[in-house]
């Protein structure tokens, strides 16, 4: 039974005279920075798993989230690595986008470097807005750590595949796209990627 709610968790009574702390990190699988007062109320009865008993210090550790199914494990069963699915952008930071999968109530990380093969990460991330629905590919799942990694560029053909059958000293034809102080920016006939020919390699 919840008897007191504080910023860092809730004090729960297992039986009269026996109280322990339910830490905020053990309340929810999907929310890491949980506000306990949004989830718990005084006198509410909740299921918990006892995770540790320290008789010397007279402390008992409990977890509410362990009493429920791990949504990250369920996600992995239905959407293993390399799966493609849709989600909604829940938050955007400098170099990362968080994609919410509503069905499971969890967020996955989409790093800016996984948005495009050819565009700069800082330019590409500006094209997205909170609330946008996007299609992503599952790159990595760590259910025990509650982490999922997504990618968008992995849904496209990697332009570097152009070089799969090439070797050093092969001659290729390229088109000049632009010039700068460093040299020439060029693109192979198939396009999709820009390469630099340094000034000292032009002539």
PDB file of C-alpha atoms in Angstrom:
ATOM      1  CA  UNK A   1       0.000   0.000   0.000  1.00  0.00           C
ATOM      2  CA  UNK A   2       1.324   3.458  -0.959  1.00  0.00           C
ATOM      3  CA  UNK A   3       1.527   5.565   2.202  1.00  0.00           C
ATOM      4  CA  UNK A   4       3.683   8.505   1.039  1.00  0.00           C
ATOM      5  CA  UNK A   5       4.708   9.857  -2.368  1.00  0.00           C
ATOM      6  CA  UNK A   6       7.977  11.816  -2.726  1.00  0.00           C
ATOM      7  CA  UNK A   7       9.980  13.223  -5.671  1.00  0.00           C
ATOM      8  CA  UNK A   8      12.257  10.163  -5.842  1.00  0.00           C
ATOM      9  CA  UNK A   9       9.624   7.468  -5.384  1.00  0.00           C
ATOM     10  CA  UNK A  10       7.047   6.246  -2.882  1.00  0.00           C
ATOM     11  CA  UNK A  11       7.087   4.682   0.551  1.00  0.00           C
ATOM     12  CA  UNK A  12       5.019   1.526   0.599  1.00  0.00           C
ATOM     13  CA  UNK A  13       3.724  -0.563   3.463  1.00  0.00           C
ATOM     14  CA  UNK A  14       4.127  -4.313   3.002  1.00  0.00           C
ATOM     15  CA  UNK A  15       2.411  -5.017   6.286  1.00  0.00           C
ATOM     16  CA  UNK A  16       1.799  -2.964   9.440  1.00  0.00           C
ATOM     17  CA  UNK A  17       5.137  -1.690  10.715  1.00  0.00           C
ATOM     18  CA  UNK A  18       7.087  -2.802   7.641  1.00  0.00           C
ATOM     19  CA  UNK A  19       7.720   0.009   5.160  1.00  0.00           C
ATOM     20  CA  UNK A  20      10.072   0.207   2.188  1.00  0.00           C
ATOM     21  CA  UNK A  21      10.932   2.591  -0.640  1.00  0.00           C
ATOM     22  CA  UNK A  22       9.782   2.061  -4.195  1.00  0.00           C
ATOM     23  CA  UNK A  23      12.331   4.091  -6.163  1.00  0.00           C
ATOM     24  CA  UNK A  24      11.058   6.123  -9.117  1.00  0.00           C
ATOM     25  CA  UNK A  25      13.285   4.105 -11.498  1.00  0.00           C
ATOM     26  CA  UNK A  26      11.303   0.975 -10.572  1.00  0.00           C
ATOM     27  CA  UNK A  27       7.854   2.377 -11.312  1.00  0.00           C
ATOM     28  CA  UNK A  28       7.664   2.218 -15.109  1.00  0.00           C
ATOM     29  CA  UNK A  29       9.385   0.309 -17.914  1.00  0.00           C
ATOM     30  CA  UNK A  30       8.811   3.016 -20.485  1.00  0.00           C
ATOM     31  CA  UNK A  31       9.371   6.264 -18.571  1.00  0.00           C
ATOM     32  CA  UNK A  32      12.839   6.807 -17.120  1.00  0.00           C
ATOM     33  CA  UNK A  33      12.266  10.152 -15.400  1.00  0.00           C
ATOM     34  CA  UNK A  34       8.978   9.332 -13.765  1.00  0.00           C
ATOM     35  CA  UNK A  35       7.082  11.813 -11.606  1.00  0.00           C
ATOM     36  CA  UNK A  36       5.776   9.422  -8.916  1.00  0.00           C
ATOM     37  CA  UNK A  37       2.768  11.617  -8.080  1.00  0.00           C
ATOM     38  CA  UNK A  38       1.498  11.164 -11.660  1.00  0.00           C
ATOM     39  CA  UNK A  39       1.432   7.381 -11.284  1.00  0.00           C
ATOM     40  CA  UNK A  40       0.727   6.726  -7.619  1.00  0.00           C
ATOM     41  CA  UNK A  41      -1.762   7.902  -5.008  1.00  0.00           C
ATOM     42  CA  UNK A  42      -1.900   7.581  -1.242  1.00  0.00           C
ATOM     43  CA  UNK A  43      -3.585   4.300  -0.107  1.00  0.00           C
ATOM     44  CA  UNK A  44      -3.314   2.820  -3.598  1.00  0.00           C
ATOM     45  CA  UNK A  45      -2.460  -0.885  -3.569  1.00  0.00           C
ATOM     46  CA  UNK A  46       0.023  -2.040  -6.217  1.00  0.00           C
ATOM     47  CA  UNK A  47       1.790  -5.273  -7.130  1.00  0.00           C
ATOM     48  CA  UNK A  48       5.539  -5.334  -6.580  1.00  0.00           C
ATOM     49  CA  UNK A  49       8.426  -7.781  -6.784  1.00  0.00           C
ATOM     50  CA  UNK A  50      10.878  -7.956  -3.872  1.00  0.00           C
ATOM     51  CA  UNK A  51      14.330  -7.475  -5.434  1.00  0.00           C
ATOM     52  CA  UNK A  52      16.518  -7.361  -2.318  1.00  0.00           C
ATOM     53  CA  UNK A  53      16.355  -7.974   1.438  1.00  0.00           C
ATOM     54  CA  UNK A  54      19.103  -6.560   3.666  1.00  0.00           C
ATOM     55  CA  UNK A  55      18.438  -7.773   7.220  1.00  0.00           C
ATOM     56  CA  UNK A  56      21.463  -5.946   8.663  1.00  0.00           C
ATOM     57  CA  UNK A  57      20.408  -2.542   7.345  1.00  0.00           C
ATOM     58  CA  UNK A  58      16.719  -3.461   7.684  1.00  0.00           C
ATOM     59  CA  UNK A  59      16.036  -2.492   4.089  1.00  0.00           C
ATOM     60  CA  UNK A  60      13.824  -4.080   1.469  1.00  0.00           C
ATOM     61  CA  UNK A  61      13.987  -3.136  -2.215  1.00  0.00           C
ATOM     62  CA  UNK A  62      10.892  -3.542  -4.368  1.00  0.00           C
ATOM     63  CA  UNK A  63      10.017  -2.997  -8.020  1.00  0.00           C
ATOM     64  CA  UNK A  64       6.609  -2.244  -9.471  1.00  0.00           C
ATOM     65  CA  UNK A  65       7.678  -2.525 -13.115  1.00  0.00           C
ATOM     66  CA  UNK A  66       9.001  -6.074 -12.628  1.00  0.00           C
ATOM     67  CA  UNK A  67       5.484  -7.136 -11.666  1.00  0.00           C
ATOM     68  CA  UNK A  68       4.410  -6.235 -15.200  1.00  0.00           C
ATOM     69  CA  UNK A  69       5.498  -7.535 -18.587  1.00  0.00           C
ATOM     70  CA  UNK A  70       8.571  -5.896 -20.036  1.00  0.00           C
ATOM     71  CA  UNK A  71       7.238  -4.055 -23.127  1.00  0.00           C
ATOM     72  CA  UNK A  72      10.727  -4.077 -24.641  1.00  0.00           C
ATOM     73  CA  UNK A  73      10.727  -7.888 -24.621  1.00  0.00           C
ATOM     74  CA  UNK A  74       7.275  -7.926 -26.204  1.00  0.00           C
ATOM     75  CA  UNK A  75       8.472  -5.438 -28.806  1.00  0.00           C
ATOM     76  CA  UNK A  76      11.459  -7.630 -29.648  1.00  0.00           C
ATOM     77  CA  UNK A  77       9.203 -10.661 -30.158  1.00  0.00           C
ATOM     78  CA  UNK A  78       6.980  -8.801 -32.617  1.00  0.00           C
ATOM     79  CA  UNK A  79       9.566  -6.513 -34.228  1.00  0.00           C
ATOM     80  CA  UNK A  80      13.044  -8.121 -34.188  1.00  0.00           C
ATOM     81  CA  UNK A  81      16.131  -6.405 -35.578  1.00  0.00           C
ATOM     82  CA  UNK A  82      15.720  -5.444 -39.271  1.00  0.00           C
ATOM     83  CA  UNK A  83      11.946  -5.040 -38.903  1.00  0.00           C
ATOM     84  CA  UNK A  84      10.326  -1.943 -40.430  1.00  0.00           C
ATOM     85  CA  UNK A  85       7.500  -0.132 -38.647  1.00  0.00           C
ATOM     86  CA  UNK A  86       5.931   3.286 -38.138  1.00  0.00           C
ATOM     87  CA  UNK A  87       6.140   5.493 -35.062  1.00  0.00           C
ATOM     88  CA  UNK A  88       5.515   9.071 -33.986  1.00  0.00           C
ATOM     89  CA  UNK A  89       8.231  11.544 -33.034  1.00  0.00           C
ATOM     90  CA  UNK A  90       7.859  12.270 -29.304  1.00  0.00           C
ATOM     91  CA  UNK A  91      10.942  14.459 -28.803  1.00  0.00           C
ATOM     92  CA  UNK A  92      13.835  16.003 -30.736  1.00  0.00           C
ATOM     93  CA  UNK A  93      17.236  16.940 -29.323  1.00  0.00           C
ATOM     94  CA  UNK A  94      20.427  18.277 -30.933  1.00  0.00           C
ATOM     95  CA  UNK A  95      21.521  14.996 -32.502  1.00  0.00           C
ATOM     96  CA  UNK A  96      18.734  12.560 -31.712  1.00  0.00           C
ATOM     97  CA  UNK A  97      15.068  11.924 -32.358  1.00  0.00           C
ATOM     98  CA  UNK A  98      12.895   9.874 -30.016  1.00  0.00           C
ATOM     99  CA  UNK A  99      10.280   7.768 -31.749  1.00  0.00           C
ATOM    100  CA  UNK A 100       7.267   6.566 -29.775  1.00  0.00           C
ATOM    101  CA  UNK A 101       5.716   3.185 -30.551  1.00  0.00           C
ATOM    102  CA  UNK A 102       2.235   3.742 -29.155  1.00  0.00           C
ATOM    103  CA  UNK A 103       1.217   0.088 -29.146  1.00  0.00           C
ATOM    104  CA  UNK A 104       3.932  -0.691 -26.577  1.00  0.00           C
ATOM    105  CA  UNK A 105       4.119   2.716 -24.866  1.00  0.00           C
ATOM    106  CA  UNK A 106       7.875   2.957 -25.392  1.00  0.00           C
ATOM    107  CA  UNK A 107      10.344   5.269 -27.121  1.00  0.00           C
ATOM    108  CA  UNK A 108      13.263   4.311 -29.344  1.00  0.00           C
ATOM    109  CA  UNK A 109      16.314   6.368 -30.289  1.00  0.00           C
ATOM    110  CA  UNK A 110      16.915   7.551 -33.842  1.00  0.00           C
ATOM    111  CA  UNK A 111      20.359   9.164 -34.027  1.00  0.00           C
ATOM    112  CA  UNK A 112      20.893  11.988 -36.503  1.00  0.00           C
ATOM    113  CA  UNK A 113      23.707  10.000 -38.155  1.00  0.00           C
ATOM    114  CA  UNK A 114      21.146   7.353 -39.120  1.00  0.00           C
ATOM    115  CA  UNK A 115      18.887   9.773 -41.022  1.00  0.00           C
ATOM    116  CA  UNK A 116      20.764  10.051 -44.323  1.00  0.00           C
ATOM    117  CA  UNK A 117      23.792   8.639 -46.120  1.00  0.00           C
ATOM    118  CA  UNK A 118      24.539  11.844 -47.976  1.00  0.00           C
ATOM    119  CA  UNK A 119      23.248  14.846 -45.977  1.00  0.00           C
ATOM    120  CA  UNK A 120      24.899  16.319 -42.909  1.00  0.00           C
ATOM    121  CA  UNK A 121      23.282  15.130 -39.658  1.00  0.00           C
ATOM    122  CA  UNK A 122      22.687  18.661 -38.350  1.00  0.00           C
ATOM    123  CA  UNK A 123      20.935  19.634 -41.591  1.00  0.00           C
ATOM    124  CA  UNK A 124      18.867  16.469 -41.885  1.00  0.00           C
ATOM    125  CA  UNK A 125      17.467  16.561 -38.350  1.00  0.00           C
ATOM    126  CA  UNK A 126      15.946  20.002 -39.017  1.00  0.00           C
ATOM    127  CA  UNK A 127      13.552  18.399 -41.530  1.00  0.00           C
ATOM    128  CA  UNK A 128      11.659  16.613 -38.745  1.00  0.00           C
ATOM    129  CA  UNK A 129       9.103  17.902 -36.243  1.00  0.00           C
ATOM    130  CA  UNK A 130       7.598  16.608 -33.042  1.00  0.00           C
ATOM    131  CA  UNK A 131       4.404  14.696 -33.814  1.00  0.00           C
ATOM    132  CA  UNK A 132       5.526  13.566 -37.294  1.00  0.00           C
ATOM    133  CA  UNK A 133       4.774   9.946 -38.163  1.00  0.00           C
ATOM    134  CA  UNK A 134       7.823   8.282 -39.698  1.00  0.00           C
ATOM    135  CA  UNK A 135       8.858   4.855 -40.922  1.00  0.00           C
ATOM    136  CA  UNK A 136      11.951   3.387 -39.291  1.00  0.00           C
ATOM    137  CA  UNK A 137      14.045   0.230 -39.293  1.00  0.00           C
ATOM    138  CA  UNK A 138      14.975  -1.565 -36.064  1.00  0.00           C
ATOM    139  CA  UNK A 139      18.775  -1.575 -35.745  1.00  0.00           C
ATOM    140  CA  UNK A 140      19.296  -2.757 -32.170  1.00  0.00           C
ATOM    141  CA  UNK A 141      17.248  -3.944 -29.185  1.00  0.00           C
ATOM    142  CA  UNK A 142      18.484  -4.202 -25.578  1.00  0.00           C
ATOM    143  CA  UNK A 143      15.368  -5.271 -23.705  1.00  0.00           C
ATOM    144  CA  UNK A 144      17.016  -5.470 -20.277  1.00  0.00           C
ATOM    145  CA  UNK A 145      18.418  -1.950 -20.648  1.00  0.00           C
ATOM    146  CA  UNK A 146      15.125  -0.644 -22.098  1.00  0.00           C
ATOM    147  CA  UNK A 147      16.877   0.586 -25.251  1.00  0.00           C
ATOM    148  CA  UNK A 148      15.872   0.432 -28.902  1.00  0.00           C
ATOM    149  CA  UNK A 149      17.807   1.966 -31.767  1.00  0.00           C
ATOM    150  CA  UNK A 150      16.141   2.945 -35.046  1.00  0.00           C
ATOM    151  CA  UNK A 151      17.406   4.071 -38.439  1.00  0.00           C
ATOM    152  CA  UNK A 152      15.927   5.721 -41.528  1.00  0.00           C
ATOM    153  CA  UNK A 153      18.836   5.715 -43.971  1.00  0.00           C
ATOM    154  CA  UNK A 154      18.961   1.911 -43.615  1.00  0.00           C
ATOM    155  CA  UNK A 155      15.648   1.802 -45.530  1.00  0.00           C
ATOM    156  CA  UNK A 156      17.499   3.112 -48.593  1.00  0.00           C
ATOM    157  CA  UNK A 157      20.258   1.690 -50.743  1.00  0.00           C
ATOM    158  CA  UNK A 158      23.678   2.584 -49.396  1.00  0.00           C
ATOM    159  CA  UNK A 159      25.375   4.749 -52.085  1.00  0.00           C
ATOM    160  CA  UNK A 160      28.705   3.319 -50.979  1.00  0.00           C
ATOM    161  CA  UNK A 161      27.554   0.021 -52.510  1.00  0.00           C
ATOM    162  CA  UNK A 162      28.742   1.591 -55.779  1.00  0.00           C
ATOM    163  CA  UNK A 163      32.258   0.670 -54.646  1.00  0.00           C
ATOM    164  CA  UNK A 164      31.509  -2.972 -53.816  1.00  0.00           C
ATOM    165  CA  UNK A 165      33.007  -4.236 -57.072  1.00  0.00           C
ATOM    166  CA  UNK A 166      35.682  -1.525 -57.262  1.00  0.00           C
ATOM    167  CA  UNK A 167      39.277  -1.701 -56.091  1.00  0.00           C
ATOM    168  CA  UNK A 168      42.132   0.745 -55.568  1.00  0.00           C
ATOM    169  CA  UNK A 169      43.543   2.127 -58.863  1.00  0.00           C
ATOM    170  CA  UNK A 170      40.322   1.405 -60.788  1.00  0.00           C
ATOM    171  CA  UNK A 171      39.293   4.276 -63.074  1.00  0.00           C
ATOM    172  CA  UNK A 172      35.762   5.650 -62.676  1.00  0.00           C
ATOM    173  CA  UNK A 173      33.882   8.491 -64.367  1.00  0.00           C
ATOM    174  CA  UNK A 174      32.524  11.269 -62.165  1.00  0.00           C
ATOM    175  CA  UNK A 175      30.625  14.515 -62.676  1.00  0.00           C
ATOM    176  CA  UNK A 176      31.799  17.769 -61.092  1.00  0.00           C
ATOM    177  CA  UNK A 177      29.090  19.033 -58.714  1.00  0.00           C
ATOM    178  CA  UNK A 178      30.839  22.048 -57.179  1.00  0.00           C
ATOM    179  CA  UNK A 179      34.190  23.560 -56.319  1.00  0.00           C
ATOM    180  CA  UNK A 180      35.571  24.932 -53.070  1.00  0.00           C
ATOM    181  CA  UNK A 181      38.867  25.922 -51.493  1.00  0.00           C
ATOM    182  CA  UNK A 182      39.706  22.271 -50.842  1.00  0.00           C
ATOM    183  CA  UNK A 183      39.189  21.067 -54.397  1.00  0.00           C
ATOM    184  CA  UNK A 184      36.397  19.539 -56.471  1.00  0.00           C
ATOM    185  CA  UNK A 185      33.204  17.914 -55.184  1.00  0.00           C
ATOM    186  CA  UNK A 186      32.276  15.145 -57.613  1.00  0.00           C
ATOM    187  CA  UNK A 187      29.697  12.393 -57.903  1.00  0.00           C
ATOM    188  CA  UNK A 188      29.913   8.981 -59.627  1.00  0.00           C
ATOM    189  CA  UNK A 189      27.740   8.417 -62.693  1.00  0.00           C
ATOM    190  CA  UNK A 190      25.087   6.704 -60.573  1.00  0.00           C
ATOM    191  CA  UNK A 191      25.007   9.695 -58.207  1.00  0.00           C
ATOM    192  CA  UNK A 192      23.848   9.495 -54.623  1.00  0.00           C
ATOM    193  CA  UNK A 193      27.177  10.379 -53.038  1.00  0.00           C
ATOM    194  CA  UNK A 194      29.636  13.267 -53.281  1.00  0.00           C
ATOM    195  CA  UNK A 195      33.386  12.796 -53.104  1.00  0.00           C
ATOM    196  CA  UNK A 196      36.250  15.255 -52.759  1.00  0.00           C
ATOM    197  CA  UNK A 197      39.130  15.436 -55.219  1.00  0.00           C
ATOM    198  CA  UNK A 198      41.766  17.399 -53.310  1.00  0.00           C
ATOM    199  CA  UNK A 199      43.514  20.269 -55.053  1.00  0.00           C
ATOM    200  CA  UNK A 200      46.861  18.446 -55.125  1.00  0.00           C
ATOM    201  CA  UNK A 201      45.182  15.472 -56.888  1.00  0.00           C
ATOM    202  CA  UNK A 202      43.650  17.485 -59.751  1.00  0.00           C
ATOM    203  CA  UNK A 203      46.748  17.923 -61.847  1.00  0.00           C
TER     204      UNK A 203
END
